[in-house]
mmCIF file with all atom_site columns, N, CA and C in Angstrom:
data_model
loop_
_atom_site.group_PDB
_atom_site.id
_atom_site.type_symbol
_atom_site.label_atom_id
_atom_site.label_alt_id
_atom_site.label_comp_id
_atom_site.label_asym_id
_atom_site.label_entity_id
_atom_site.label_seq_id
_atom_site.pdbx_PDB_ins_code
_atom_site.Cartn_x
_atom_site.Cartn_y
_atom_site.Cartn_z
_atom_site.occupancy
_atom_site.B_iso_or_equiv
_atom_site.pdbx_formal_charge
_atom_site.auth_seq_id
_atom_site.auth_comp_id
_atom_site.auth_asym_id
_atom_site.auth_atom_id
_atom_site.pdbx_PDB_model_num
ATOM 1   N N  . MET A 1 1  ? -31.282 -133.386 -56.274 1.00 0.00 ? 1  MET A N  1
ATOM 2   C CA . MET A 1 1  ? -30.421 -132.230 -56.105 1.00 0.00 ? 1  MET A CA 1
ATOM 3   C C  . MET A 1 1  ? -30.238 -131.547 -57.461 1.00 0.00 ? 1  MET A C  1
ATOM 4   N N  . PRO A 1 2  ? -30.388 -130.234 -57.477 1.00 0.00 ? 2  PRO A N  1
ATOM 5   C CA . PRO A 1 2  ? -30.222 -129.508 -58.739 1.00 0.00 ? 2  PRO A CA 1
ATOM 6   C C  . PRO A 1 2  ? -28.800 -129.652 -59.288 1.00 0.00 ? 2  PRO A C  1
ATOM 7   N N  . ARG A 1 3  ? -28.721 -129.604 -60.583 1.00 0.00 ? 3  ARG A N  1
ATOM 8   C CA . ARG A 1 3  ? -27.427 -129.798 -61.251 1.00 0.00 ? 3  ARG A CA 1
ATOM 9   C C  . ARG A 1 3  ? -26.409 -128.732 -60.855 1.00 0.00 ? 3  ARG A C  1
ATOM 10  N N  . LEU A 1 4  ? -26.838 -127.475 -60.772 1.00 0.00 ? 4  LEU A N  1
ATOM 11  C CA . LEU A 1 4  ? -25.900 -126.406 -60.400 1.00 0.00 ? 4  LEU A CA 1
ATOM 12  C C  . LEU A 1 4  ? -25.392 -126.584 -58.969 1.00 0.00 ? 4  LEU A C  1
ATOM 13  N N  . ALA A 1 5  ? -26.242 -127.072 -58.088 1.00 0.00 ? 5  ALA A N  1
ATOM 14  C CA . ALA A 1 5  ? -25.802 -127.326 -56.712 1.00 0.00 ? 5  ALA A CA 1
ATOM 15  C C  . ALA A 1 5  ? -24.774 -128.443 -56.689 1.00 0.00 ? 5  ALA A C  1
ATOM 16  N N  . LEU A 1 6  ? -24.977 -129.454 -57.496 1.00 0.00 ? 6  LEU A N  1
ATOM 17  C CA . LEU A 1 6  ? -24.022 -130.555 -57.563 1.00 0.00 ? 6  LEU A CA 1
ATOM 18  C C  . LEU A 1 6  ? -22.676 -130.077 -58.104 1.00 0.00 ? 6  LEU A C  1
ATOM 19  N N  . TYR A 1 7  ? -22.702 -129.251 -59.143 1.00 0.00 ? 7  TYR A N  1
ATOM 20  C CA . TYR A 1 7  ? -21.461 -128.692 -59.682 1.00 0.00 ? 7  TYR A CA 1
ATOM 21  C C  . TYR A 1 7  ? -20.740 -127.846 -58.631 1.00 0.00 ? 7  TYR A C  1
ATOM 22  N N  . ALA A 1 8  ? -21.506 -127.047 -57.890 1.00 0.00 ? 8  ALA A N  1
ATOM 23  C CA . ALA A 1 8  ? -20.902 -126.203 -56.863 1.00 0.00 ? 8  ALA A CA 1
ATOM 24  C C  . ALA A 1 8  ? -20.267 -127.044 -55.753 1.00 0.00 ? 8  ALA A C  1
ATOM 25  N N  . LEU A 1 9  ? -20.915 -128.152 -55.397 1.00 0.00 ? 9  LEU A N  1
ATOM 26  C CA . LEU A 1 9  ? -20.335 -129.038 -54.388 1.00 0.00 ? 9  LEU A CA 1
ATOM 27  C C  . LEU A 1 9  ? -19.048 -129.682 -54.878 1.00 0.00 ? 9  LEU A C  1
ATOM 28  N N  . VAL A 1 10 ? -19.016 -130.059 -56.145 1.00 0.00 ? 10 VAL A N  1
ATOM 29  C CA . VAL A 1 10 ? -17.798 -130.645 -56.714 1.00 0.00 ? 10 VAL A CA 1
ATOM 30  C C  . VAL A 1 10 ? -16.665 -129.624 -56.689 1.00 0.00 ? 10 VAL A C  1
ATOM 31  N N  . ILE A 1 11 ? -16.967 -128.388 -57.064 1.00 0.00 ? 11 ILE A N  1
ATOM 32  C CA . ILE A 1 11 ? -15.964 -127.323 -57.032 1.00 0.00 ? 11 ILE A CA 1
ATOM 33  C C  . ILE A 1 11 ? -15.479 -127.091 -55.604 1.00 0.00 ? 11 ILE A C  1
ATOM 34  N N  . CYS A 1 12 ? -16.394 -127.145 -54.655 1.00 0.00 ? 12 CYS A N  1
ATOM 35  C CA . CYS A 1 12 ? -16.029 -126.957 -53.252 1.00 0.00 ? 12 CYS A CA 1
ATOM 36  C C  . CYS A 1 12 ? -15.056 -128.041 -52.787 1.00 0.00 ? 12 CYS A C  1
ATOM 37  N N  . VAL A 1 13 ? -15.351 -129.288 -53.113 1.00 0.00 ? 13 VAL A N  1
ATOM 38  C CA . VAL A 1 13 ? -14.471 -130.393 -52.711 1.00 0.00 ? 13 VAL A CA 1
ATOM 39  C C  . VAL A 1 13 ? -13.102 -130.259 -53.374 1.00 0.00 ? 13 VAL A C  1
ATOM 40  N N  . LEU A 1 14 ? -13.088 -129.917 -54.643 1.00 0.00 ? 14 LEU A N  1
ATOM 41  C CA . LEU A 1 14 ? -11.814 -129.741 -55.330 1.00 0.00 ? 14 LEU A CA 1
ATOM 42  C C  . LEU A 1 14 ? -11.013 -128.568 -54.758 1.00 0.00 ? 14 LEU A C  1
ATOM 43  N N  . ALA A 1 15 ? -11.689 -127.494 -54.405 1.00 0.00 ? 15 ALA A N  1
ATOM 44  C CA . ALA A 1 15 ? -11.001 -126.337 -53.840 1.00 0.00 ? 15 ALA A CA 1
ATOM 45  C C  . ALA A 1 15 ? -10.419 -126.661 -52.463 1.00 0.00 ? 15 ALA A C  1
ATOM 46  N N  . VAL A 1 16 ? -11.154 -127.407 -51.661 1.00 0.00 ? 16 VAL A N  1
ATOM 47  C CA . VAL A 1 16 ? -10.627 -127.801 -50.350 1.00 0.00 ? 16 VAL A CA 1
ATOM 48  C C  . VAL A 1 16 ? -9.408  -128.700 -50.524 1.00 0.00 ? 16 VAL A C  1
ATOM 49  N N  . THR A 1 17 ? -9.486  -129.622 -51.477 1.00 0.00 ? 17 THR A N  1
ATOM 50  C CA . THR A 1 17 ? -8.342  -130.497 -51.747 1.00 0.00 ? 17 THR A CA 1
ATOM 51  C C  . THR A 1 17 ? -7.127  -129.681 -52.198 1.00 0.00 ? 17 THR A C  1
ATOM 52  N N  . ALA A 1 18 ? -7.348  -128.723 -53.081 1.00 0.00 ? 18 ALA A N  1
ATOM 53  C CA . ALA A 1 18 ? -6.251  -127.878 -53.556 1.00 0.00 ? 18 ALA A CA 1
ATOM 54  C C  . ALA A 1 18 ? -5.678  -127.036 -52.415 1.00 0.00 ? 18 ALA A C  1
ATOM 55  N N  . ALA A 1 19 ? -6.545  -126.577 -51.509 1.00 0.00 ? 19 ALA A N  1
ATOM 56  C CA . ALA A 1 19 ? -6.060  -125.795 -50.369 1.00 0.00 ? 19 ALA A CA 1
ATOM 57  C C  . ALA A 1 19 ? -5.174  -126.644 -49.462 1.00 0.00 ? 19 ALA A C  1
ATOM 58  N N  . VAL A 1 20 ? -5.593  -127.875 -49.209 1.00 0.00 ? 20 VAL A N  1
ATOM 59  C CA . VAL A 1 20 ? -4.797  -128.757 -48.357 1.00 0.00 ? 20 VAL A CA 1
ATOM 60  C C  . VAL A 1 20 ? -3.433  -129.019 -48.992 1.00 0.00 ? 20 VAL A C  1
ATOM 61  N N  . VAL A 1 21 ? -3.432  -129.297 -50.287 1.00 0.00 ? 21 VAL A N  1
ATOM 62  C CA . VAL A 1 21 ? -2.168  -129.556 -50.990 1.00 0.00 ? 21 VAL A CA 1
ATOM 63  C C  . VAL A 1 21 ? -1.279  -128.315 -50.957 1.00 0.00 ? 21 VAL A C  1
ATOM 64  N N  . SER A 1 22 ? -1.855  -127.145 -51.172 1.00 0.00 ? 22 SER A N  1
ATOM 65  C CA . SER A 1 22 ? -1.075  -125.900 -51.166 1.00 0.00 ? 22 SER A CA 1
ATOM 66  C C  . SER A 1 22 ? -0.459  -125.649 -49.798 1.00 0.00 ? 22 SER A C  1
ATOM 67  N N  . PHE A 1 23 ? -1.249  -125.825 -48.752 1.00 0.00 ? 23 PHE A N  1
ATOM 68  C CA . PHE A 1 23 ? -0.720  -125.595 -47.412 1.00 0.00 ? 23 PHE A CA 1
ATOM 69  C C  . PHE A 1 23 ? 0.331   -126.644 -47.035 1.00 0.00 ? 23 PHE A C  1
ATOM 70  N N  . MET A 1 24 ? 0.157   -127.852 -47.502 1.00 0.00 ? 24 MET A N  1
ATOM 71  C CA . MET A 1 24 ? 1.144   -128.895 -47.215 1.00 0.00 ? 24 MET A CA 1
ATOM 72  C C  . MET A 1 24 ? 2.480   -128.583 -47.892 1.00 0.00 ? 24 MET A C  1
ATOM 73  N N  . GLN A 1 25 ? 2.424   -127.922 -49.041 1.00 0.00 ? 25 GLN A N  1
ATOM 74  C CA . GLN A 1 25 ? 3.644   -127.548 -49.748 1.00 0.00 ? 25 GLN A CA 1
ATOM 75  C C  . GLN A 1 25 ? 4.228   -126.237 -49.236 1.00 0.00 ? 25 GLN A C  1
ATOM 76  N N  . GLY A 1 26 ? 3.560   -125.622 -48.272 1.00 0.00 ? 26 GLY A N  1
ATOM 77  C CA . GLY A 1 26 ? 4.068   -124.386 -47.699 1.00 0.00 ? 26 GLY A CA 1
ATOM 78  C C  . GLY A 1 26 ? 3.709   -123.142 -48.477 1.00 0.00 ? 26 GLY A C  1
ATOM 79  N N  . SER A 1 27 ? 2.733   -123.232 -49.340 1.00 0.00 ? 27 SER A N  1
ATOM 80  C CA . SER A 1 27 ? 2.339   -122.087 -50.148 1.00 0.00 ? 27 SER A CA 1
ATOM 81  C C  . SER A 1 27 ? 1.135   -121.378 -49.523 1.00 0.00 ? 27 SER A C  1
ATOM 82  N N  . TRP A 1 28 ? 1.173   -120.052 -49.572 1.00 0.00 ? 28 TRP A N  1
ATOM 83  C CA . TRP A 1 28 ? 0.044   -119.271 -49.080 1.00 0.00 ? 28 TRP A CA 1
ATOM 84  C C  . TRP A 1 28 ? -1.072  -119.155 -50.109 1.00 0.00 ? 28 TRP A C  1
ATOM 85  N N  . LEU A 1 29 ? -0.892  -119.744 -51.270 1.00 0.00 ? 29 LEU A N  1
ATOM 86  C CA . LEU A 1 29 ? -1.934  -119.748 -52.297 1.00 0.00 ? 29 LEU A CA 1
ATOM 87  C C  . LEU A 1 29 ? -3.175  -120.509 -51.824 1.00 0.00 ? 29 LEU A C  1
ATOM 88  N N  . GLY A 1 30 ? -3.003  -121.337 -50.807 1.00 0.00 ? 30 GLY A N  1
ATOM 89  C CA . GLY A 1 30 ? -4.133  -122.077 -50.245 1.00 0.00 ? 30 GLY A CA 1
ATOM 90  C C  . GLY A 1 30 ? -5.228  -121.181 -49.722 1.00 0.00 ? 30 GLY A C  1
ATOM 91  N N  . VAL A 1 31 ? -4.877  -119.958 -49.344 1.00 0.00 ? 31 VAL A N  1
ATOM 92  C CA . VAL A 1 31 ? -5.883  -119.013 -48.857 1.00 0.00 ? 31 VAL A CA 1
ATOM 93  C C  . VAL A 1 31 ? -6.906  -118.727 -49.952 1.00 0.00 ? 31 VAL A C  1
ATOM 94  N N  . VAL A 1 32 ? -6.439  -118.591 -51.170 1.00 0.00 ? 32 VAL A N  1
ATOM 95  C CA . VAL A 1 32 ? -7.343  -118.343 -52.300 1.00 0.00 ? 32 VAL A CA 1
ATOM 96  C C  . VAL A 1 32 ? -8.270  -119.540 -52.495 1.00 0.00 ? 32 VAL A C  1
ATOM 97  N N  . TRP A 1 33 ? -7.739  -120.741 -52.351 1.00 0.00 ? 33 TRP A N  1
ATOM 98  C CA . TRP A 1 33 ? -8.559  -121.947 -52.500 1.00 0.00 ? 33 TRP A CA 1
ATOM 99  C C  . TRP A 1 33 ? -9.607  -122.048 -51.399 1.00 0.00 ? 33 TRP A C  1
ATOM 100 N N  . VAL A 1 34 ? -9.251  -121.643 -50.193 1.00 0.00 ? 34 VAL A N  1
ATOM 101 C CA . VAL A 1 34 ? -10.222 -121.655 -49.089 1.00 0.00 ? 34 VAL A CA 1
ATOM 102 C C  . VAL A 1 34 ? -11.352 -120.679 -49.377 1.00 0.00 ? 34 VAL A C  1
ATOM 103 N N  . LEU A 1 35 ? -11.011 -119.508 -49.896 1.00 0.00 ? 35 LEU A N  1
ATOM 104 C CA . LEU A 1 35 ? -12.044 -118.532 -50.255 1.00 0.00 ? 35 LEU A CA 1
ATOM 105 C C  . LEU A 1 35 ? -12.947 -119.056 -51.354 1.00 0.00 ? 35 LEU A C  1
ATOM 106 N N  . LEU A 1 36 ? -12.357 -119.717 -52.342 1.00 0.00 ? 36 LEU A N  1
ATOM 107 C CA . LEU A 1 36 ? -13.157 -120.298 -53.421 1.00 0.00 ? 36 LEU A CA 1
ATOM 108 C C  . LEU A 1 36 ? -14.078 -121.400 -52.884 1.00 0.00 ? 36 LEU A C  1
ATOM 109 N N  . ALA A 1 37 ? -13.595 -122.175 -51.941 1.00 0.00 ? 37 ALA A N  1
ATOM 110 C CA . ALA A 1 37 ? -14.428 -123.216 -51.327 1.00 0.00 ? 37 ALA A CA 1
ATOM 111 C C  . ALA A 1 37 ? -15.612 -122.588 -50.596 1.00 0.00 ? 37 ALA A C  1
ATOM 112 N N  . GLY A 1 38 ? -15.376 -121.475 -49.924 1.00 0.00 ? 38 GLY A N  1
ATOM 113 C CA . GLY A 1 38 ? -16.464 -120.794 -49.226 1.00 0.00 ? 38 GLY A CA 1
ATOM 114 C C  . GLY A 1 38 ? -17.525 -120.272 -50.172 1.00 0.00 ? 38 GLY A C  1
ATOM 115 N N  . VAL A 1 39 ? -17.089 -119.670 -51.248 1.00 0.00 ? 39 VAL A N  1
ATOM 116 C CA . VAL A 1 39 ? -18.042 -119.140 -52.236 1.00 0.00 ? 39 VAL A CA 1
ATOM 117 C C  . VAL A 1 39 ? -18.844 -120.273 -52.878 1.00 0.00 ? 39 VAL A C  1
ATOM 118 N N  . SER A 1 40 ? -18.171 -121.346 -53.251 1.00 0.00 ? 40 SER A N  1
ATOM 119 C CA . SER A 1 40 ? -18.875 -122.438 -53.926 1.00 0.00 ? 40 SER A CA 1
ATOM 120 C C  . SER A 1 40 ? -19.820 -123.174 -52.974 1.00 0.00 ? 40 SER A C  1
ATOM 121 N N  . SER A 1 41 ? -19.470 -123.275 -51.691 1.00 0.00 ? 41 SER A N  1
ATOM 122 C CA . SER A 1 41 ? -20.392 -123.913 -50.756 1.00 0.00 ? 41 SER A CA 1
ATOM 123 C C  . SER A 1 41 ? -21.631 -123.046 -50.554 1.00 0.00 ? 41 SER A C  1
ATOM 124 N N  . ASN A 1 42 ? -21.447 -121.731 -50.513 1.00 0.00 ? 42 ASN A N  1
ATOM 125 C CA . ASN A 1 42 ? -22.605 -120.839 -50.409 1.00 0.00 ? 42 ASN A CA 1
ATOM 126 C C  . ASN A 1 42 ? -23.480 -120.936 -51.649 1.00 0.00 ? 42 ASN A C  1
ATOM 127 N N  . MET A 1 43 ? -22.876 -121.087 -52.816 1.00 0.00 ? 43 MET A N  1
ATOM 128 C CA . MET A 1 43 ? -23.662 -121.253 -54.041 1.00 0.00 ? 43 MET A CA 1
ATOM 129 C C  . MET A 1 43 ? -24.463 -122.546 -53.993 1.00 0.00 ? 43 MET A C  1
ATOM 130 N N  . ALA A 1 44 ? -23.856 -123.621 -53.509 1.00 0.00 ? 44 ALA A N  1
ATOM 131 C CA . ALA A 1 44 ? -24.557 -124.897 -53.416 1.00 0.00 ? 44 ALA A CA 1
ATOM 132 C C  . ALA A 1 44 ? -25.751 -124.782 -52.478 1.00 0.00 ? 44 ALA A C  1
ATOM 133 N N  . ILE A 1 45 ? -25.548 -124.154 -51.325 1.00 0.00 ? 45 ILE A N  1
ATOM 134 C CA . ILE A 1 45 ? -26.650 -123.979 -50.374 1.00 0.00 ? 45 ILE A CA 1
ATOM 135 C C  . ILE A 1 45 ? -27.763 -123.143 -50.995 1.00 0.00 ? 45 ILE A C  1
ATOM 136 N N  . TYR A 1 46 ? -27.399 -122.101 -51.712 1.00 0.00 ? 46 TYR A N  1
ATOM 137 C CA . TYR A 1 46 ? -28.399 -121.250 -52.358 1.00 0.00 ? 46 TYR A CA 1
ATOM 138 C C  . TYR A 1 46 ? -29.243 -122.036 -53.357 1.00 0.00 ? 46 TYR A C  1
ATOM 139 N N  . TYR A 1 47 ? -28.588 -122.814 -54.221 1.00 0.00 ? 47 TYR A N  1
ATOM 140 C CA . TYR A 1 47 ? -29.327 -123.556 -55.237 1.00 0.00 ? 47 TYR A CA 1
ATOM 141 C C  . TYR A 1 47 ? -30.192 -124.653 -54.629 1.00 0.00 ? 47 TYR A C  1
ATOM 142 N N  . ILE A 1 48 ? -29.738 -125.261 -53.551 1.00 0.00 ? 48 ILE A N  1
ATOM 143 C CA . ILE A 1 48 ? -30.550 -126.284 -52.887 1.00 0.00 ? 48 ILE A CA 1
ATOM 144 C C  . ILE A 1 48 ? -31.786 -125.647 -52.257 1.00 0.00 ? 48 ILE A C  1
ATOM 145 N N  . ARG A 1 49 ? -31.605 -124.515 -51.578 1.00 0.00 ? 49 ARG A N  1
ATOM 146 C CA . ARG A 1 49 ? -32.748 -123.833 -50.964 1.00 0.00 ? 49 ARG A CA 1
ATOM 147 C C  . ARG A 1 49 ? -33.715 -123.305 -52.017 1.00 0.00 ? 49 ARG A C  1
ATOM 148 N N  . ARG A 1 50 ? -33.174 -122.814 -53.124 1.00 0.00 ? 50 ARG A N  1
ATOM 149 C CA . ARG A 1 50 ? -34.038 -122.302 -54.188 1.00 0.00 ? 50 ARG A CA 1
ATOM 150 C C  . ARG A 1 50 ? -34.878 -123.417 -54.804 1.00 0.00 ? 50 ARG A C  1
ATOM 151 N N  . ALA A 1 51 ? -34.280 -124.578 -54.991 1.00 0.00 ? 51 ALA A N  1
ATOM 152 C CA . ALA A 1 51 ? -35.030 -125.713 -55.546 1.00 0.00 ? 51 ALA A CA 1
ATOM 153 C C  . ALA A 1 51 ? -36.116 -126.165 -54.575 1.00 0.00 ? 51 ALA A C  1
ATOM 154 N N  . LYS A 1 52 ? -35.794 -126.164 -53.280 1.00 0.00 ? 52 LYS A N  1
ATOM 155 C CA . LYS A 1 52 ? -36.778 -126.555 -52.279 1.00 0.00 ? 52 LYS A CA 1
ATOM 156 C C  . LYS A 1 52 ? -37.942 -125.570 -52.257 1.00 0.00 ? 52 LYS A C  1
ATOM 157 N N  . ALA A 1 53 ? -37.647 -124.277 -52.351 1.00 0.00 ? 53 ALA A N  1
ATOM 158 C CA . ALA A 1 53 ? -38.692 -123.255 -52.361 1.00 0.00 ? 53 ALA A CA 1
ATOM 159 C C  . ALA A 1 53 ? -39.537 -123.352 -53.629 1.00 0.00 ? 53 ALA A C  1
ATOM 160 N N  . ASP A 1 54 ? -38.908 -123.650 -54.752 1.00 0.00 ? 54 ASP A N  1
ATOM 161 C CA . ASP A 1 54 ? -39.667 -123.811 -56.002 1.00 0.00 ? 54 ASP A CA 1
ATOM 162 C C  . ASP A 1 54 ? -40.606 -125.003 -55.925 1.00 0.00 ? 54 ASP A C  1
ATOM 163 N N  . ARG A 1 55 ? -40.130 -126.103 -55.326 1.00 0.00 ? 55 ARG A N  1
ATOM 164 C CA . ARG A 1 55 ? -40.994 -127.276 -55.165 1.00 0.00 ? 55 ARG A CA 1
ATOM 165 C C  . ARG A 1 55 ? -42.164 -126.961 -54.235 1.00 0.00 ? 55 ARG A C  1
ATOM 166 N N  . ALA A 1 56 ? -41.913 -126.236 -53.158 1.00 0.00 ? 56 ALA A N  1
ATOM 167 C CA . ALA A 1 56 ? -42.986 -125.879 -52.225 1.00 0.00 ? 56 ALA A CA 1
ATOM 168 C C  . ALA A 1 56 ? -43.998 -124.956 -52.886 1.00 0.00 ? 56 ALA A C  1
ATOM 169 N N  . ALA A 1 57 ? -43.501 -123.995 -53.662 1.00 0.00 ? 57 ALA A N  1
ATOM 170 C CA . ALA A 1 57 ? -44.410 -123.080 -54.362 1.00 0.00 ? 57 ALA A CA 1
ATOM 171 C C  . ALA A 1 57 ? -45.230 -123.821 -55.410 1.00 0.00 ? 57 ALA A C  1
ATOM 172 N N  . GLY A 1 58 ? -44.629 -124.797 -56.059 1.00 0.00 ? 58 GLY A N  1
ATOM 173 C CA . GLY A 1 58 ? -45.354 -125.600 -57.047 1.00 0.00 ? 58 GLY A CA 1
ATOM 174 C C  . GLY A 1 58 ? -46.419 -126.454 -56.404 1.00 0.00 ? 58 GLY A C  1
ATOM 175 N N  . ALA A 1 59 ? -46.144 -126.966 -55.204 1.00 0.00 ? 59 ALA A N  1
ATOM 176 C CA . ALA A 1 59 ? -47.124 -127.790 -54.503 1.00 0.00 ? 59 ALA A CA 1
ATOM 177 C C  . ALA A 1 59 ? -48.289 -126.938 -54.039 1.00 0.00 ? 59 ALA A C  1
ATOM 178 N N  . VAL A 1 60 ? -48.015 -125.719 -53.580 1.00 0.00 ? 60 VAL A N  1
ATOM 179 C CA . VAL A 1 60 ? -49.087 -124.819 -53.135 1.00 0.00 ? 60 VAL A CA 1
ATOM 180 C C  . VAL A 1 60 ? -49.928 -124.400 -54.331 1.00 0.00 ? 60 VAL A C  1
ATOM 181 N N  . LYS A 1 61 ? -49.267 -124.150 -55.443 1.00 0.00 ? 61 LYS A N  1
ATOM 182 C CA . LYS A 1 61 ? -49.976 -123.731 -56.654 1.00 0.00 ? 61 LYS A CA 1
ATOM 183 C C  . LYS A 1 61 ? -50.882 -124.849 -57.180 1.00 0.00 ? 61 LYS A C  1
ATOM 184 N N  . ALA A 1 62 ? -50.398 -126.083 -57.091 1.00 0.00 ? 62 ALA A N  1
ATOM 185 C CA . ALA A 1 62 ? -51.179 -127.223 -57.585 1.00 0.00 ? 62 ALA A CA 1
ATOM 186 C C  . ALA A 1 62 ? -52.409 -127.486 -56.715 1.00 0.00 ? 62 ALA A C  1
ATOM 187 N N  . THR A 1 63 ? -52.290 -127.250 -55.429 1.00 0.00 ? 63 THR A N  1
ATOM 188 C CA . THR A 1 63 ? -53.426 -127.519 -54.532 1.00 0.00 ? 63 THR A CA 1
ATOM 189 C C  . THR A 1 63 ? -54.362 -126.337 -54.416 1.00 0.00 ? 63 THR A C  1
ATOM 190 N N  . GLY A 1 64 ? -53.869 -125.142 -54.700 1.00 0.00 ? 64 GLY A N  1
ATOM 191 C CA . GLY A 1 64 ? -54.666 -123.932 -54.470 1.00 0.00 ? 64 GLY A CA 1
ATOM 192 C C  . GLY A 1 64 ? -55.303 -123.475 -55.714 1.00 0.00 ? 64 GLY A C  1
#
């Protein structure tokens, strides 16, 4: 797994945890944490797909 994808996943988990804590305390600030979790999960998916595509392109280049 690419390093940036791993960092994005860690941020996503932390943001979800912060959102749960915020909502448990009755704060609407949790909405911001949920949005941050969404952005970071999309970043993780992007970096994972990009690494997979780079590996596939490298394999095609090596054989072709």
